[in-house]
Amino acid sequence: MRALYLASCLAFPTLAMAASPTTVPFFPDSQYHNDVVSIEQRLGHALGERISAPAEILSYFETLASSYPERIKLVKYGESWQGRPLFYAVIGSADNLAKLDRLESDMRRLADPRNLNKASADALINSLPASVWLAGGVHGNEISPPEALMGLAYHLLADQSAQTKAILANTLVYIEPMQNPDGRNRFVSRYYATVGIAHSADRFSAEQNEPWPNGRTNHYLFDMNRDWISLTQPEIKNQVRVLQQMFPLIFVDSHEMGGDQSFYFSPEAEPYNPLVTGAQRESLDWLGQNNAKWFDQLGYDYFTREIFDAMYPGYGASWPLYYGGIATTYEMGSARGHNYRRTDGSILTYADGVQRNFIAYMSTLETASKRAKDLLQRFYSYRQTSLTQGEKDGIRSYIFPATRDAAGHQKLMGVLTQHGITVNQATADFRACGNSYQQGAYVVNTAQPTYQLIRNLLDDDVKMAEAFIARQQDRRSKNLPDEIYDVTAWSLPLMYNLEVNRCNRAVDVASITVGPDTKLAGKVTDADARYGYIVPWGDMAAARLLSHALQQGLTVKSSDLPFTHSNGVRYPAGSLILSHADNPQLATKIQQLAQSSGAHVTGINSSWIKDGPNFGSGNVQNIPNARVALLWDEPANPLSAGSARFILEQGIDYPVTAIRPAQLLRAELRHYDVLIMPASQGNYKQALGAQAQQKIHDFVSRGGVLVALGNATDWLIQGEKPLLNSKREFKVSEQKKPEAEAQVAGMLLESRELYQQRLEAFQAQPDSVSGFLARAEVDQDHWLTAGVPANVNSIFVGNFIYQPLTLAHGRNVLTFASPEKLVAGGFVWEENRQQIAHKPLLMVQAQGRGQVIAFTQEPNFRAYVDGMHLLYINAVFRGAAHATPLR
């Protein structure tokens, strides 16, 4: 059925009654004024009739903003990776829009009880409007929310009904139609490239099945709905910044799900994050109940509570909870195109999704309008209570000694500051809770309105409810999937692998307040040194300097072993050496390199070493300007491929060549030194074929470096002559191979535990783990771990567990810790905890003149496990240095 748009009412001279519920958008009792530009007038198609491209959506909002500046303001707040504008629109009454700057300033005042007395707070609560932020399209192929938000903007400007006027009188509506314009553009262009003379509703049609990597992700193939704690992507980092300009009382993150489902809204599923308050959960019920009222009235199906929990704080529908707002997920069953045939035979249309989203948005605005003072009061109470909790809590401060990894500390403190958390850096030595700290240590006192967010980001563990875990154990016993939706650990200090101490007293020391810059300021000590320079290895600033130096054609050496220079300084393994003899005009270049990278460089007048290898030793390697290729298409997991590229390109500014596996037969791998194989969402053996697989074997044997990430390790261990002599393990079990006979000897099951054991299959796979932080121990005597501390933390996801390499075949340079030390944070099944212990996280095996390096877990997971990134850099550059091709 062709979706109609209410612009058909524009033929009437003044006001037109809303059309029937078959039109889009439809809201009961609407009265549309004919002077507002419709979507059809501006874009040439009616709402819900065509999937609008990002440029069209922006164009429509620009038209509204220029035509009706007294009622809508357009704010462009950044750019996507591909240069598309990131923007939101604010709609309100003419009176509220005229004083928008003051209202936003007043909301920021209300957000800080430290500088506000009760009388002033009450006055603000009684004068401020409610505020709602409606965000769509964080996943670019979730297509109806951006379109529905265009329809909402039209409705709010054109509708003259009493209801809409009442909403706008006391509510500011922030509309962000596209959080991910790059992903939407990818979807729209590819979708219409497949369309014929009629749209197909067949779920197996090309229209319904996007090519790799699909439109969900942004340019670097990140799922940005997981980026809200780490802020690695500009689309989310900028959004967090602008949200703190207003602190909207309600934040709706609008999504789509499978087309056979209906519509999902609050309340969320268990488990709830324990740092979400009871008042917030009650407010979420307000939203859900009002949505249900309107869905019932219009005959739309919906469901609540069954999926999409509120545990992980890194969603768009979670993060605003921890500044005191109400955040929620809306999920519409997706047509993923114009039409979709459901399993019951009914046809879901794109217009259906647009309409249902529109109703949910209008219901949300109604709730905000009617509950404005309640929501404002609860917001202020949350901020005030957070401040009080921080003053009385057992943890009064988090102290980072900052004795190593200066770049990691700078990055983390900048990220915390971007979250609105106050971070101080000591300008003098001090003592706290029995420990001595040097000048430069960082302090986060918990007596802040961001207390709940501080605890979420800096605690090792945020526990799920015991009753929920017990229910999951019961489901496992029945071979039912667990209900844990995402990772269960996300502690930033653990993921950055930085030491943090917790103190039960607030720290009072002379300090400076840290700014939001995540990049360390570089410096050169003894810039006029006669011999050259040393760059201590151990952080990403040094890795950036290496990247920049190699690309400028400089000769860079690196020691496999630690050494003590005649200047008395002990330098870690991996430290870089640049000499004037090898590099003309180095004195000028080193200043620029330090500045661009953030690295700390020390000049040396002599090459004399007091302990450790001299610079001419065989233990000191020339680091080549490695040419890096990355497999980039099916069957690679887009998230793994994207983060692998991102860490090199955006982390250290090093170029990567993406090669489709289908091109490997024709590709000249001799032009590359390193080939990265991302984790797989399919079968590498089948996708590559015998010839391409042999080509990779030949590449390694001739001196190439093959780096496998996560479950790509499986491909390395296959075949008669595997590249890696490891094996994947079945679940530890007492079960014996089943007998072939139809009838077997009887047995007694004397307990429920024995009964449960008998239900388990022979050679079952280990249970899958949603994601916990695992401790690993580092073999610091190997060149691959240069600059890496004795212990690191890694996210463990899934159920792939590998046997260690024997000494005859290679080295297990990272192994998971013992069972009692394994879990740094999060939840893991007890059987997995026992089996994962002491198994390899990182293996290396020489093959011919090359090196095979396997990370059994993803080192670049969401690009937020910063403590693993140097190992990945080592695999690329030190791996290339230790391969021996005939150069």
Short mmCIF file of C-alpha atoms in Angstrom, two decimals, residues 117-447:
data_model
loop_
_atom_site.label_atom_id
_atom_site.label_comp_id
_atom_site.label_asym_id
_atom_site.label_seq_id
_atom_site.Cartn_x
_atom_site.Cartn_y
_atom_site.Cartn_z
CA ASN A 117 21.07 26.78 47.41
CA LYS A 118 17.63 25.26 47.88
CA ALA A 119 15.73 28.44 47.09
CA SER A 120 17.60 28.91 43.82
CA ALA A 121 17.10 25.24 42.92
CA ASP A 122 13.35 25.47 43.61
CA ALA A 123 13.12 28.58 41.46
CA LEU A 124 14.81 26.83 38.57
CA ILE A 125 12.62 23.76 38.91
CA ASN A 126 9.52 25.95 38.80
CA SER A 127 10.68 27.95 35.78
CA LEU A 128 12.48 25.49 33.52
CA PRO A 129 10.70 23.53 30.77
CA ALA A 130 10.98 19.79 30.41
CA SER A 131 13.47 18.57 27.80
CA VAL A 132 13.45 15.45 25.64
CA TRP A 133 16.22 14.27 23.32
CA LEU A 134 15.07 11.90 20.57
CA ALA A 135 17.95 10.19 18.77
CA GLY A 136 17.72 7.90 15.77
CA GLY A 137 19.91 6.00 13.39
CA VAL A 138 22.93 5.16 15.54
CA HIS A 139 22.79 1.96 13.50
CA GLY A 140 22.65 3.16 9.92
CA ASN A 141 20.49 0.31 8.66
CA GLU A 142 17.81 0.92 11.30
CA ILE A 143 15.97 3.11 8.91
CA SER A 144 12.55 4.18 10.17
CA PRO A 145 13.52 6.33 13.22
CA PRO A 146 15.28 9.08 11.20
CA GLU A 147 12.30 9.30 8.87
CA ALA A 148 9.86 9.37 11.78
CA LEU A 149 11.86 12.17 13.41
CA MET A 150 11.46 14.22 10.23
CA GLY A 151 7.73 13.61 10.50
CA LEU A 152 7.79 14.63 14.15
CA ALA A 153 9.50 17.93 13.30
CA TYR A 154 6.83 18.64 10.67
CA HIS A 155 4.06 17.72 13.09
CA LEU A 156 5.33 19.92 15.93
CA LEU A 157 5.59 22.93 13.62
CA ALA A 158 2.40 22.39 11.62
CA ASP A 159 -0.03 20.96 14.15
CA GLN A 160 -2.30 23.57 15.77
CA SER A 161 -4.05 21.20 18.17
CA ALA A 162 -4.29 22.03 21.86
CA GLN A 163 -2.25 18.98 22.74
CA THR A 164 0.78 19.95 20.65
CA LYS A 165 0.57 23.55 21.83
CA ALA A 166 0.55 22.31 25.44
CA ILE A 167 3.60 20.15 24.83
CA LEU A 168 5.61 22.94 23.25
CA ALA A 169 4.61 25.46 25.91
CA ASN A 170 6.66 23.65 28.56
CA THR A 171 8.88 21.20 26.66
CA LEU A 172 12.00 21.63 24.59
CA VAL A 173 12.23 18.90 21.96
CA TYR A 174 15.72 17.98 20.78
CA ILE A 175 15.65 15.92 17.59
CA GLU A 176 18.79 14.16 16.40
CA PRO A 177 17.61 12.17 13.39
CA MET A 178 20.93 10.57 12.41
CA GLN A 179 23.68 9.64 14.84
CA ASN A 180 25.37 7.65 12.07
CA PRO A 181 24.98 9.37 8.69
CA ASP A 182 27.83 7.38 7.12
CA GLY A 183 26.17 4.04 7.90
CA ARG A 184 22.78 5.26 6.68
CA ASN A 185 24.30 6.49 3.44
CA ARG A 186 25.90 3.08 2.93
CA PHE A 187 22.55 1.37 3.49
CA VAL A 188 20.47 3.67 1.28
CA SER A 189 22.86 3.62 -1.67
CA ARG A 190 23.21 -0.16 -1.61
CA TYR A 191 19.52 -0.78 -1.03
CA TYR A 192 18.36 1.18 -4.05
CA ALA A 193 21.11 -0.40 -6.15
CA THR A 194 19.25 -3.73 -5.73
CA VAL A 195 15.69 -2.56 -6.38
CA GLY A 196 13.89 -3.53 -9.56
CA ILE A 197 10.54 -2.36 -10.90
CA ALA A 198 8.81 -3.62 -7.75
CA HIS A 199 9.96 -3.90 -4.13
CA SER A 200 10.32 -7.47 -2.94
CA ALA A 201 9.02 -8.52 0.47
CA ASP A 202 11.00 -11.79 0.36
CA ARG A 203 13.39 -11.95 3.32
CA PHE A 204 15.87 -13.75 1.09
CA SER A 205 15.84 -11.09 -1.60
CA ALA A 206 18.88 -8.93 -2.27
CA GLU A 207 16.96 -5.96 -0.92
CA GLN A 208 16.65 -7.62 2.48
CA ASN A 209 20.25 -8.85 2.69
CA GLU A 210 22.93 -6.19 2.76
CA PRO A 211 26.41 -6.87 1.48
CA TRP A 212 29.37 -6.75 3.86
CA PRO A 213 29.80 -4.78 6.08
CA ASN A 214 26.12 -3.62 6.02
CA GLY A 215 24.95 -0.22 7.18
CA ARG A 216 24.86 -0.84 10.93
CA THR A 217 28.30 0.56 11.63
CA ASN A 218 30.06 3.85 10.97
CA HIS A 219 33.03 4.44 8.66
CA TYR A 220 35.43 2.47 10.87
CA LEU A 221 32.82 -0.27 11.27
CA PHE A 222 32.15 0.47 14.95
CA ASP A 223 28.89 -0.35 16.63
CA MET A 224 28.57 3.12 18.11
CA ASN A 225 25.87 2.00 20.52
CA ARG A 226 28.72 0.41 22.51
CA ASP A 227 31.00 3.48 22.48
CA TRP A 228 29.44 5.66 25.17
CA ILE A 229 31.99 4.87 27.90
CA SER A 230 35.15 4.88 25.79
CA LEU A 231 34.26 7.76 23.41
CA THR A 232 36.51 6.55 20.59
CA GLN A 233 34.28 7.74 17.73
CA PRO A 234 33.63 11.41 16.90
CA GLU A 235 29.92 10.77 16.43
CA ILE A 236 29.51 9.68 20.08
CA LYS A 237 32.21 11.83 21.68
CA ASN A 238 30.59 14.96 20.27
CA GLN A 239 27.15 13.79 21.29
CA VAL A 240 28.28 13.34 24.90
CA ARG A 241 29.67 16.87 24.77
CA VAL A 242 26.45 18.49 23.53
CA LEU A 243 24.22 16.53 25.90
CA GLN A 244 26.05 18.21 28.77
CA GLN A 245 24.97 21.59 27.40
CA MET A 246 21.36 20.87 28.39
CA PHE A 247 21.21 17.57 30.31
CA PRO A 248 17.90 16.49 28.69
CA LEU A 249 15.54 14.97 31.23
CA ILE A 250 14.55 12.14 28.86
CA PHE A 251 16.80 10.57 26.25
CA VAL A 252 15.28 8.12 23.74
CA ASP A 253 17.63 6.00 21.62
CA SER A 254 15.43 4.78 18.79
CA HIS A 255 16.35 1.50 17.08
CA GLU A 256 14.98 -1.28 14.90
CA MET A 257 15.03 -5.04 15.40
CA GLY A 258 13.98 -8.12 13.45
CA GLY A 259 10.92 -7.67 11.25
CA ASP A 260 8.98 -10.49 12.90
CA GLN A 261 8.91 -8.57 16.19
CA SER A 262 6.52 -5.75 17.09
CA PHE A 263 7.66 -2.72 19.13
CA TYR A 264 9.68 -2.61 22.34
CA PHE A 265 9.74 0.10 24.99
CA SER A 266 10.31 0.53 28.75
CA PRO A 267 10.54 -0.95 31.27
CA GLU A 268 13.85 -2.57 30.38
CA ALA A 269 14.77 -6.18 30.98
CA GLU A 270 16.68 -7.46 33.98
CA PRO A 271 19.38 -7.07 35.05
CA TYR A 272 19.34 -3.39 35.91
CA ASN A 273 22.62 -1.73 36.70
CA PRO A 274 22.60 -1.33 40.52
CA LEU A 275 23.60 2.33 40.10
CA VAL A 276 20.26 3.08 38.41
CA THR A 277 17.97 4.48 41.10
CA GLY A 278 14.49 3.40 42.06
CA ALA A 279 13.12 6.79 41.06
CA GLN A 280 14.58 6.42 37.59
CA ARG A 281 13.01 2.99 37.19
CA GLU A 282 9.66 4.43 38.22
CA SER A 283 10.04 7.23 35.67
CA LEU A 284 10.79 4.67 32.98
CA ASP A 285 7.51 2.99 33.89
CA TRP A 286 5.76 6.33 33.31
CA LEU A 287 7.07 6.31 29.76
CA GLY A 288 6.07 2.72 29.15
CA GLN A 289 2.57 3.08 30.53
CA ASN A 290 1.82 6.15 28.45
CA ASN A 291 3.22 4.48 25.33
CA ALA A 292 1.02 1.47 26.02
CA LYS A 293 -2.05 3.75 26.28
CA TRP A 294 -1.49 5.14 22.79
CA PHE A 295 -0.47 1.82 21.24
CA ASP A 296 -3.64 0.24 22.65
CA GLN A 297 -5.78 3.07 21.28
CA LEU A 298 -4.33 2.66 17.78
CA GLY A 299 -4.16 -1.15 17.82
CA TYR A 300 -0.35 -1.49 17.71
CA ASP A 301 1.34 -4.49 19.32
CA TYR A 302 4.24 -3.99 21.70
CA PHE A 303 6.23 -5.77 24.39
CA THR A 304 8.44 -4.80 27.36
CA ARG A 305 11.03 -6.29 29.76
CA GLU A 306 11.97 -9.40 27.76
CA ILE A 307 15.20 -8.19 26.12
CA PHE A 308 17.41 -5.06 26.05
CA ASP A 309 18.55 -4.78 29.65
CA ALA A 310 19.85 -1.71 31.49
CA MET A 311 23.10 -3.18 32.84
CA TYR A 312 25.87 -2.05 30.46
CA PRO A 313 26.47 1.73 30.80
CA GLY A 314 27.94 2.14 27.32
CA TYR A 315 24.67 2.36 25.35
CA GLY A 316 23.04 5.58 24.24
CA ALA A 317 20.02 4.37 26.23
CA SER A 318 22.18 3.97 29.34
CA TRP A 319 24.73 6.76 29.57
CA PRO A 320 22.24 9.62 30.30
CA LEU A 321 20.97 7.65 33.29
CA TYR A 322 24.24 8.40 35.05
CA TYR A 323 23.94 12.15 34.81
CA GLY A 324 20.46 11.87 36.32
CA GLY A 325 18.23 11.75 33.26
CA ILE A 326 15.90 9.04 32.05
CA ALA A 327 17.26 7.01 29.15
CA THR A 328 15.44 4.31 27.25
CA THR A 329 15.54 2.17 24.14
CA TYR A 330 12.74 2.05 21.58
CA GLU A 331 12.92 -0.82 19.10
CA MET A 332 10.67 -1.17 16.05
CA GLY A 333 10.40 -4.31 13.98
CA SER A 334 12.19 -3.39 10.76
CA ALA A 335 11.06 -3.77 7.18
CA ARG A 336 14.77 -3.29 6.26
CA GLY A 337 13.43 -1.79 3.06
CA HIS A 338 10.00 -0.97 1.70
CA ASN A 339 8.24 -4.28 2.43
CA TYR A 340 8.94 -7.33 4.56
CA ARG A 341 6.97 -10.57 4.67
CA ARG A 342 6.70 -11.80 8.22
CA THR A 343 6.54 -15.47 9.18
CA ASP A 344 2.76 -15.18 9.63
CA GLY A 345 2.43 -14.01 6.01
CA SER A 346 1.59 -10.38 6.81
CA ILE A 347 3.52 -7.57 5.11
CA LEU A 348 5.34 -5.04 7.28
CA THR A 349 5.97 -1.76 5.44
CA TYR A 350 8.50 0.96 5.93
CA ALA A 351 5.63 3.36 6.58
CA ASP A 352 4.41 1.09 9.41
CA GLY A 353 7.70 1.60 11.20
CA VAL A 354 7.69 5.34 10.63
CA GLN A 355 4.17 5.66 12.03
CA ARG A 356 4.73 3.56 15.15
CA ASN A 357 7.93 5.41 15.99
CA PHE A 358 6.11 8.70 15.55
CA ILE A 359 3.41 7.65 18.01
CA ALA A 360 6.02 6.57 20.56
CA TYR A 361 7.77 9.94 20.23
CA MET A 362 4.54 11.88 20.68
CA SER A 363 3.64 9.77 23.71
CA THR A 364 7.06 10.46 25.20
CA LEU A 365 6.64 14.20 24.72
CA GLU A 366 3.24 14.03 26.37
CA THR A 367 4.74 12.24 29.38
CA ALA A 368 7.53 14.81 29.65
CA SER A 369 5.09 17.69 29.40
CA LYS A 370 2.72 16.36 32.04
CA ARG A 371 5.53 15.25 34.37
CA ALA A 372 7.84 18.24 33.79
CA LYS A 373 8.18 19.38 37.40
CA ASP A 374 8.50 15.81 38.69
CA LEU A 375 11.27 15.08 36.20
CA LEU A 376 13.11 18.32 37.01
CA GLN A 377 12.86 17.66 40.73
CA ARG A 378 14.12 14.10 40.31
CA PHE A 379 17.01 15.27 38.15
CA TYR A 380 18.11 17.77 40.79
CA SER A 381 17.62 15.26 43.62
CA TYR A 382 19.73 12.72 41.72
CA ARG A 383 22.60 15.20 41.33
CA GLN A 384 22.30 16.32 44.95
CA THR A 385 22.13 12.76 46.29
CA SER A 386 25.11 11.76 44.15
CA LEU A 387 27.12 14.55 45.72
CA THR A 388 26.11 13.42 49.21
CA GLN A 389 26.87 9.77 48.45
CA GLY A 390 30.31 10.75 47.24
CA GLU A 391 30.93 12.58 50.50
CA LYS A 392 29.82 9.64 52.66
CA ASP A 393 30.81 6.64 50.56
CA GLY A 394 33.48 4.17 51.61
CA ILE A 395 35.39 5.20 48.49
CA ARG A 396 36.11 8.93 48.73
CA SER A 397 38.77 9.10 46.04
CA TYR A 398 40.44 7.17 43.24
CA ILE A 399 44.18 7.80 43.00
CA PHE A 400 46.24 6.97 39.92
CA PRO A 401 49.97 6.91 40.84
CA ALA A 402 50.80 7.39 37.12
CA THR A 403 54.28 5.91 37.40
CA ARG A 404 54.17 4.33 33.93
CA ASP A 405 52.28 4.69 30.62
CA ALA A 406 52.03 8.46 30.59
CA ALA A 407 50.10 8.43 27.32
CA GLY A 408 47.54 5.96 28.67
CA HIS A 409 46.97 8.09 31.74
CA GLN A 410 46.60 11.25 29.68
CA LYS A 411 44.07 9.56 27.42
CA LEU A 412 42.01 8.12 30.27
CA MET A 413 41.93 11.36 32.26
CA GLY A 414 40.86 13.24 29.14
CA VAL A 415 38.04 10.75 28.56
CA LEU A 416 36.86 11.05 32.18
CA THR A 417 36.85 14.83 31.81
CA GLN A 418 34.79 14.54 28.62
CA HIS A 419 32.27 12.58 30.68
CA GLY A 420 31.88 15.61 32.96
CA ILE A 421 33.99 14.12 35.76
CA THR A 422 36.43 16.46 37.52
CA VAL A 423 39.98 15.09 37.53
CA ASN A 424 42.90 16.75 39.33
CA GLN A 425 46.64 16.21 38.86
CA ALA A 426 48.82 16.76 41.90
CA THR A 427 51.48 19.47 41.63
CA ALA A 428 53.23 18.26 44.80
CA ASP A 429 54.06 14.96 46.50
CA PHE A 430 51.44 13.76 48.99
CA ARG A 431 50.29 10.90 51.20
CA ALA A 432 46.83 9.36 51.29
CA CYS A 433 45.48 6.25 53.01
CA GLY A 434 48.96 5.11 54.00
CA ASN A 435 50.54 5.46 50.55
CA SER A 436 52.99 8.03 49.21
CA TYR A 437 52.42 9.59 45.80
CA GLN A 438 54.60 11.74 43.63
CA GLN A 439 53.78 14.95 41.87
CA GLY A 440 51.86 14.09 38.68
CA ALA A 441 49.53 11.53 40.27
CA TYR A 442 45.87 11.89 39.28
CA VAL A 443 42.99 12.13 41.76
CA VAL A 444 39.25 11.68 41.21
CA ASN A 445 37.31 12.63 44.33
CA THR A 446 33.88 11.01 44.44
CA ALA A 447 32.00 13.98 45.98
#
